[in-house]
XYZ file of C-alpha atoms in Angstrom:
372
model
C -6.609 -35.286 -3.812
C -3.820 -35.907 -1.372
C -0.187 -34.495 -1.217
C 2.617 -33.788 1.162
C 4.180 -30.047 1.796
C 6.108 -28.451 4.067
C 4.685 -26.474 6.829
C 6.702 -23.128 6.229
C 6.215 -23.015 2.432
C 2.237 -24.037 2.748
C 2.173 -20.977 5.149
C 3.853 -18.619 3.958
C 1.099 -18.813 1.046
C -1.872 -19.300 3.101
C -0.771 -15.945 4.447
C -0.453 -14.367 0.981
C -4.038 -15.883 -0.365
C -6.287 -15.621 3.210
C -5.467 -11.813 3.570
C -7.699 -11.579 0.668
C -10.272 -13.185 1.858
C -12.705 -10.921 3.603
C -13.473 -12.286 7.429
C -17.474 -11.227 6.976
C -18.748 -12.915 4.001
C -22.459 -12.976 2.415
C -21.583 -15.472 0.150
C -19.867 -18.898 1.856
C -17.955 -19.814 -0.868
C -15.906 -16.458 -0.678
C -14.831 -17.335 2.693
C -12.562 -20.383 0.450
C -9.064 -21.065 -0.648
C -9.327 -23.093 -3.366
C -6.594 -26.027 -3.869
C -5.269 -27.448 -6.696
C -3.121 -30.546 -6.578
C -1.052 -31.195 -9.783
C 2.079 -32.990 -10.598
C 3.677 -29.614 -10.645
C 2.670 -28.956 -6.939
C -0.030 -26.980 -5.180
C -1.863 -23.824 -6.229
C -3.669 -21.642 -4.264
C -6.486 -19.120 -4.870
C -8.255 -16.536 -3.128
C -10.772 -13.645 -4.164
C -13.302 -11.473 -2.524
C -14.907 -10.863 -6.377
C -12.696 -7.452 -6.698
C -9.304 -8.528 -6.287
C -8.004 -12.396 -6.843
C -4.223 -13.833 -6.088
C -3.575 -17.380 -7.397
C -0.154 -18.926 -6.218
C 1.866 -22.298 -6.378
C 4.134 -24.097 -4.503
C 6.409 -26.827 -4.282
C 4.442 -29.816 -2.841
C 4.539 -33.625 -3.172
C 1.479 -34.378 -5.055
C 0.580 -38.552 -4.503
C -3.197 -37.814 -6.202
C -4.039 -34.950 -8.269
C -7.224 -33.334 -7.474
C -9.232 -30.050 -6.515
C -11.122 -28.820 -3.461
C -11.794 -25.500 -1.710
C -11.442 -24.974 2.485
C -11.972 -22.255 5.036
C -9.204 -20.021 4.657
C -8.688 -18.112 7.622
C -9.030 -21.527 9.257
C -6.749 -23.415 7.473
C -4.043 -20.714 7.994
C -4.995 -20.362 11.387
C -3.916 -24.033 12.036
C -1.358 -24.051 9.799
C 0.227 -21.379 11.725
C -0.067 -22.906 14.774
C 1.561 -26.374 14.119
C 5.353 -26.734 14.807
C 8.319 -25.074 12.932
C 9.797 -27.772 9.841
C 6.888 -30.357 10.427
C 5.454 -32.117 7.111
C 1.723 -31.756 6.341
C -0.412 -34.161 4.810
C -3.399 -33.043 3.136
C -6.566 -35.225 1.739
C -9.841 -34.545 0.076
C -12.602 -37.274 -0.223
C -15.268 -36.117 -2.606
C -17.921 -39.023 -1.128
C -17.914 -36.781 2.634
C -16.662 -33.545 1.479
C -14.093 -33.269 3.990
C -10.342 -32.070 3.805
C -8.222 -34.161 6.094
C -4.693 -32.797 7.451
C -2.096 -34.372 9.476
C 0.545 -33.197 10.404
C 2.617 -35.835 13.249
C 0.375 -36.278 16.204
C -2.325 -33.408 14.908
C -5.343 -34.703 13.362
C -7.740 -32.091 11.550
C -10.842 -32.394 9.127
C -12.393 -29.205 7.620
C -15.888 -28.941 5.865
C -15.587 -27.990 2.242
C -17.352 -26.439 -0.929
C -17.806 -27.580 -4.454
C -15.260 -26.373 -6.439
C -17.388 -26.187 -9.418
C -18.953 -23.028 -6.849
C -15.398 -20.898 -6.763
C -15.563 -17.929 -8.775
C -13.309 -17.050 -11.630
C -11.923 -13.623 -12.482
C -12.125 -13.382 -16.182
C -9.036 -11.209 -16.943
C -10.168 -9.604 -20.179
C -7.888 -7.939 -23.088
C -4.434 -6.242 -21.290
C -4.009 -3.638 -23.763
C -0.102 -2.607 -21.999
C 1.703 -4.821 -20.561
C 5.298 -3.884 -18.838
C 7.988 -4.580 -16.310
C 9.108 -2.953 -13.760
C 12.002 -3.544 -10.977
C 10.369 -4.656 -7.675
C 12.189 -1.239 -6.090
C 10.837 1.195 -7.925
C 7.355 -0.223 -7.848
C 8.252 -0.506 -4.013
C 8.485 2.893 -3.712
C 5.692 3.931 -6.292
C 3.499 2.767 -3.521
C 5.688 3.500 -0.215
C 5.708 6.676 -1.299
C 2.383 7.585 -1.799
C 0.466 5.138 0.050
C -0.155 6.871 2.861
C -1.958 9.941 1.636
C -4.480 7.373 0.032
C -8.218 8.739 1.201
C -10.143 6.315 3.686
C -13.217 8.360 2.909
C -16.055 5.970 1.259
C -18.014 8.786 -0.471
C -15.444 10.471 -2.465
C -14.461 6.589 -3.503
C -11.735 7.988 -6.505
C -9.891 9.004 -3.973
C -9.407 5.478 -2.571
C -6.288 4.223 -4.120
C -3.324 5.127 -6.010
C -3.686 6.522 -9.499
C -1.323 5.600 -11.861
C -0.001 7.283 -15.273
C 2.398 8.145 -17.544
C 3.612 11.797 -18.292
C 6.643 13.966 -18.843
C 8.609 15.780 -15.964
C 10.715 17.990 -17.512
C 10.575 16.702 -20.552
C 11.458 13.091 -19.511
C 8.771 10.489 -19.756
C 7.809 8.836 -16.043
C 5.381 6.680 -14.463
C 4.008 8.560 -11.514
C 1.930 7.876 -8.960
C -0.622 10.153 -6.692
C -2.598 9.904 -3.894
C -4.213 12.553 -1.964
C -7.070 12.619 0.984
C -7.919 16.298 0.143
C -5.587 17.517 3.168
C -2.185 16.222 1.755
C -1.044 14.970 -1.626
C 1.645 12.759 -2.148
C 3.005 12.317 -5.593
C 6.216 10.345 -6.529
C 7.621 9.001 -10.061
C 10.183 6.559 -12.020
C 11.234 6.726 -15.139
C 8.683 5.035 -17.949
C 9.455 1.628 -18.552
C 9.483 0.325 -21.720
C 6.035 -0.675 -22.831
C 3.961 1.677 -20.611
C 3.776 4.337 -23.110
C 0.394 5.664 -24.156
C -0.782 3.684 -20.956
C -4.555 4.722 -19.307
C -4.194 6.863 -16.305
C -5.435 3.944 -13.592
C -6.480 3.685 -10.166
C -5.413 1.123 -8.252
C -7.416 -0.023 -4.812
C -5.995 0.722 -1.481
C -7.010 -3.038 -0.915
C -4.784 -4.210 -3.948
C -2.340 -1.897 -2.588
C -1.939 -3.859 0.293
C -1.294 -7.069 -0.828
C 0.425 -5.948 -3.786
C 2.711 -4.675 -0.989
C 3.316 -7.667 1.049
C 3.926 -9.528 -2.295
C 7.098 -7.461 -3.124
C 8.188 -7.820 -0.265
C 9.355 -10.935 -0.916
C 11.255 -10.780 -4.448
C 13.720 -9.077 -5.668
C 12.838 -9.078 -9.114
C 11.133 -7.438 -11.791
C 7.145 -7.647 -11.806
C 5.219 -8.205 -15.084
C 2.401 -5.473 -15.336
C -0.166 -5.605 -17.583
C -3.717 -3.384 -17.717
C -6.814 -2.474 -19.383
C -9.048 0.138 -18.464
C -10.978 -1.998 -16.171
C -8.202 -4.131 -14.901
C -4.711 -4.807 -13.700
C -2.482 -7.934 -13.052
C 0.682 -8.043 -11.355
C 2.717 -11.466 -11.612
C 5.290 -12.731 -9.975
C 7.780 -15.538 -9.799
C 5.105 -17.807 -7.955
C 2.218 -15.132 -7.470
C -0.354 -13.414 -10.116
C -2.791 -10.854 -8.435
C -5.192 -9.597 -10.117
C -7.426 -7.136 -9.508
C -10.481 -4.722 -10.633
C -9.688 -0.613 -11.216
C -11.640 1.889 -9.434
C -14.026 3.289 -12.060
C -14.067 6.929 -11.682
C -11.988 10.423 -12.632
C -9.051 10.873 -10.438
C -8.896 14.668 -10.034
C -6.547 17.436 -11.800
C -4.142 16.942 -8.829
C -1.775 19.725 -11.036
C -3.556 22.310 -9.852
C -3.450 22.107 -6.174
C 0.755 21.894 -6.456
C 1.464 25.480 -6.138
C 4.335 26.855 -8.314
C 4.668 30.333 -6.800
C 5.566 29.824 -3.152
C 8.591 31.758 -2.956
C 9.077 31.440 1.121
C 11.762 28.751 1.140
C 12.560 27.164 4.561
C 15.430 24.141 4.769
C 15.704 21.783 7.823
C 17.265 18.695 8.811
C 15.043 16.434 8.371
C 15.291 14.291 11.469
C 15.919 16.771 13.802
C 12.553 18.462 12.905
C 10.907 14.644 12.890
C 11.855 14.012 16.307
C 11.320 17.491 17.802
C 7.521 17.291 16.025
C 7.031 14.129 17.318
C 7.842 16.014 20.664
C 5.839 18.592 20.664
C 3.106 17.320 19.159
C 2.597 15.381 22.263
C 0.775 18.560 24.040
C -1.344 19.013 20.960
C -5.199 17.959 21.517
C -5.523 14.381 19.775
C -8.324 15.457 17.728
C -7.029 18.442 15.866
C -3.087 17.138 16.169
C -2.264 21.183 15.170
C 1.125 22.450 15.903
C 2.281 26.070 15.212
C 5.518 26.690 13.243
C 7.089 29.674 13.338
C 9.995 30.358 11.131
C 12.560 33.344 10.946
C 15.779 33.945 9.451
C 18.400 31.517 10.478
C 15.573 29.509 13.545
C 12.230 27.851 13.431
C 9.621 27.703 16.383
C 7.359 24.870 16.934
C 4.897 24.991 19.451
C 1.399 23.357 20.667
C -1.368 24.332 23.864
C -4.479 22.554 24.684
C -6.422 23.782 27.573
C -5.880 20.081 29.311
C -2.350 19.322 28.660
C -0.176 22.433 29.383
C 2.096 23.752 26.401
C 5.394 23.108 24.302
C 7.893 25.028 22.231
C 10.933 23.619 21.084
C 13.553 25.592 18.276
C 15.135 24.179 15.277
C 18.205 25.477 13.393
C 17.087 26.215 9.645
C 17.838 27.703 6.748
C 15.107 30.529 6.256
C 15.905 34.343 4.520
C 12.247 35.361 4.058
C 10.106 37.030 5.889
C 8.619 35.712 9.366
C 5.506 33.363 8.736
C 3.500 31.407 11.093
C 1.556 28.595 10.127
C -0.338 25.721 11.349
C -0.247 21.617 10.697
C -1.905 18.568 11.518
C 1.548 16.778 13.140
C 0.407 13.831 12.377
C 0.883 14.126 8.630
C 4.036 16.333 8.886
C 5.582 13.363 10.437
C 4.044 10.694 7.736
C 5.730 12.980 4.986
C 8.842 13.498 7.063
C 9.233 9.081 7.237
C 9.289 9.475 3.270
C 11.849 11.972 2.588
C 15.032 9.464 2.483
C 17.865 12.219 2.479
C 19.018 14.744 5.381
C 17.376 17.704 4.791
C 13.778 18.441 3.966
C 12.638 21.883 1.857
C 9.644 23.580 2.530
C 8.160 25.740 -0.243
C 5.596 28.543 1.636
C 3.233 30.908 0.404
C 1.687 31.899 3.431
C -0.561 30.883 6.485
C -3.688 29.887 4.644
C -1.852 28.430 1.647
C -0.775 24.390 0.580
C 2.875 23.765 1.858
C 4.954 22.171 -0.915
C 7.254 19.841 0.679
C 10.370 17.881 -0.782
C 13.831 16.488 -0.117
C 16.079 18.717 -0.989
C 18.266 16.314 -3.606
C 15.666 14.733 -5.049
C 12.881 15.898 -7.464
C 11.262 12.362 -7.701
C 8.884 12.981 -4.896
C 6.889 16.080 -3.909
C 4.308 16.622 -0.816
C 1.505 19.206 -0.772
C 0.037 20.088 2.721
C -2.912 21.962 3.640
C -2.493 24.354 6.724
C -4.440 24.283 9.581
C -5.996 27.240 11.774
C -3.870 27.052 14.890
C-alpha cells in the first residue's frame, strides 16, 4: 500500500474514527484504524465491537492495498506535524510496518493483520429515512444532557427515539431522563419513519454522532432495525448497536395539572442562578426559589460559605410557593430554552416542575424538587 494525502484532511478523519476507539483495550486489534487504499482514495475504520464509523477521503493512491495501525497514535502524530504538509504513507506486508513521512519526519508504526479487524454485520434496516442535519442537531442538543450516567439502570443510558402524535400531528421525539430531570424534545415525522420501533440510542453513539453533524449541512440517511442503527453521511457511515431494554412510560411523570404558572426572562434568571448558586454546598447544588405575585426570590446557605438572595422580576398570580432545585440542572435546562422567556408549570414543593419556553411547544423539561 502506499499513497499521498494531505495532512488536514487525513486528520480531520483520524479525529472522527480514533474517538471511537477505546484507549484501554483487552483485545489489541481494537486499539486499530484500519486503512484502505483504493483508486478512489483512503477509507478509514474504527470500532470498539458496539459502535463502528467507516470514512473516506480524498488521497493520492500510487498502490492499492490494506493495513490496520494504532489509532490514537497515528492521530497523535498526525496532529502534531505542521499545518498544509503532505503525508506519505507505506505498508510492507514482509515486516509489518506502516511507514509515514511527512518532509523531514520519519515514522514507522507496528501493525495487525487485517484479516484480524472485526466487521459489523449491519443486518435487515427495516425503516430507513432522512432527516435535515438541524433538526437531528437538536433532537440530541436538546435532550442530551439529561441522558443517565448511571451503569445499573443501563436503559436509561441514551436517547430513546420514537414516533408519536402531539396533538394530533405525527413527530419524531426524543427523551432522555436520569430519574431527577427529563428532557423531551420533537420534529415533525419525516417521511419514511412511520410505524418506526421506539429505539435507544447510546450516549457513546450520541457523541460521535454529534461531532459528525457538526460538520455538514445536509440531510442524514437513517436507517434501523430493532437491534441496530446507521447514520450516513456525505463521507461518514456510523453505525452502531441499540441498547436492548424498555425505556420507561416517561408520560406519566409529565404532570398535566400544575396550575401554578410562573414566567421569567430567561437569562436574567440564568445568570442570577448561576450567582447564587455559588454559596450553595457543591454536593447538594440546592437553591431555594421563592415566588410571589409580580417577584421571585432565590436564595442559598451552607454553614461554610455564608448566604445569597438575589430577586427576579416575574410574571406569577398564584399563590406564594417555595421550592427547592439542584442549580446545576436549572441552569442545563435554562442553556436549552432558545427564546426570552422561560415558563414554569408548579404544583407544589414536593412535586416535578414542568419547564418550557414560552413560544415553543417542541421541547418540554420535567424537574424533580429538592428538600432545601
Amino acid at each position: 500500500m502506499k499513497l499521498t494525502i494531505e495532512r488536514s484532511v487525513l486528520l480531520k478523519s483520524l479525529g472522527h474514527v480514533q474517538s471511537v476507539v477505546e484507549r484501554r483495550n483487552t483485545i489489541p486489534i481494537l486499539s486499530n484504524v484500519r486503512l484502505d487504499a483504493t483508486g478512489e482514495g483512503l477509507k478509514l475504520n474504527a470500532t470498539d465491537m458496539d459502535l463502528e464509523i467507516i470514512e473516506a477521503v480524498a488521497a493520492e493512491t500510487a498502490q492499492p492495498g490494506a493495513t490496520t495501525a494504532p489509532a490514537h497514535t497515528l492521530h497523535d502524530i498526525v496532529r502534531k506535524l505542521p499545518d498544509g504538509s503532505q503525508i506519505e504513507l507505506t505498508y510492507d506486508s514482509a515486516d509489518s510496518q506502516l511507514s509515514l513521512r511527512s518532509g523531514r519526519s520519519r515514522f514507522s508504526l507496528s501493525c495487525l493483520p487485517v484479516e484480524d479487524f472485526p466487521a459489523m454485520v449491519g443486518g435487515e434496516f427495516s425503516h430507513t429515512f432522512r432527516l435535515a442535519a438541524a433538526d437531528l442537531r437538536s433532537l440530541i442538543d436538546r435532550t442530551r444532557f439529561a441522558i443517565s450516567t448511571e451503569e445499573t439502570r443501563f436503559y436509561l443510558n441514551g436517547i430513546y427515539l420514537h414516533a408519536a402524535k402531539s396533538n394530533g400531528v405525527d413527530v419524531l421525539r426524543a427523551v432522555a431522563t436520569d430519574g431527577h430531570r427529563l428532557a423531551r424534545f420533537e420534529v415533525p415525522l419525516p417521511e419514511g419513519a412511520g410505524g418506526m420501533p421506539g429505539i435507544i440510542v447510546p450516549r457513546k453513539t450520541v457523541g460521535e454522532l454529534r461531532k459528525l453533524i457538526e460538520e455538514t449541512g445536509m440531510e442524514v440517511s437513517v436507517s434501523l432495525s430493532e437491534t441496530k442503527i446507521r447514520f450516513a453521511f456525505d463521507d461518514a457511515v456510523l453505525t452502531s448497536k441499540l441498547i436492548d431494554g424498555t425505556f420507561p412510560d416517561y408520560e406519566r411523570v409529565i404532570p398535566t395539572e400544575n396550575d401554578k404558572i410562573l414566567e421569567v426572562d430567561r437569562k436574567l434568571f440564568a445568570e442570577a442562578v448561576d450567582r447564587v448558586s455559588a454559596i450553595s454546598t457543591e454536593k447538594s447544588r440546592a437553591i431555594k426559589v421563592s415566588v410571589e405575585r409580580g417577584v421571585l426570590t432565590l436564595s442559598a446557605s451552607s454553614p461554610e460559605a455564608g448566604s445569597a438572595v438575589e430577586e427576579v422580576e416575574a410574571r406569577y398570580e398564584a399563590s406564594p410557593l417555595e421550592i427547592g432545585f439542584n442549580s446545576r440542572y436549572l441552569l442545563d435546562i435554562m442553556a436549552q430554552i432558545e427564546g426570552e422567556a422561560a415558563r414554569f408549570d408548579m404544583a407544589d414543593a414536593a412535586s416535578p416542575t414542568v419547564i418550557r419556553e414560552v413560544n415553543d411547544g417542541s421541547a418540554i423539561y420535567v424537574l424533580m424538587p429538592m428538600r432545601v
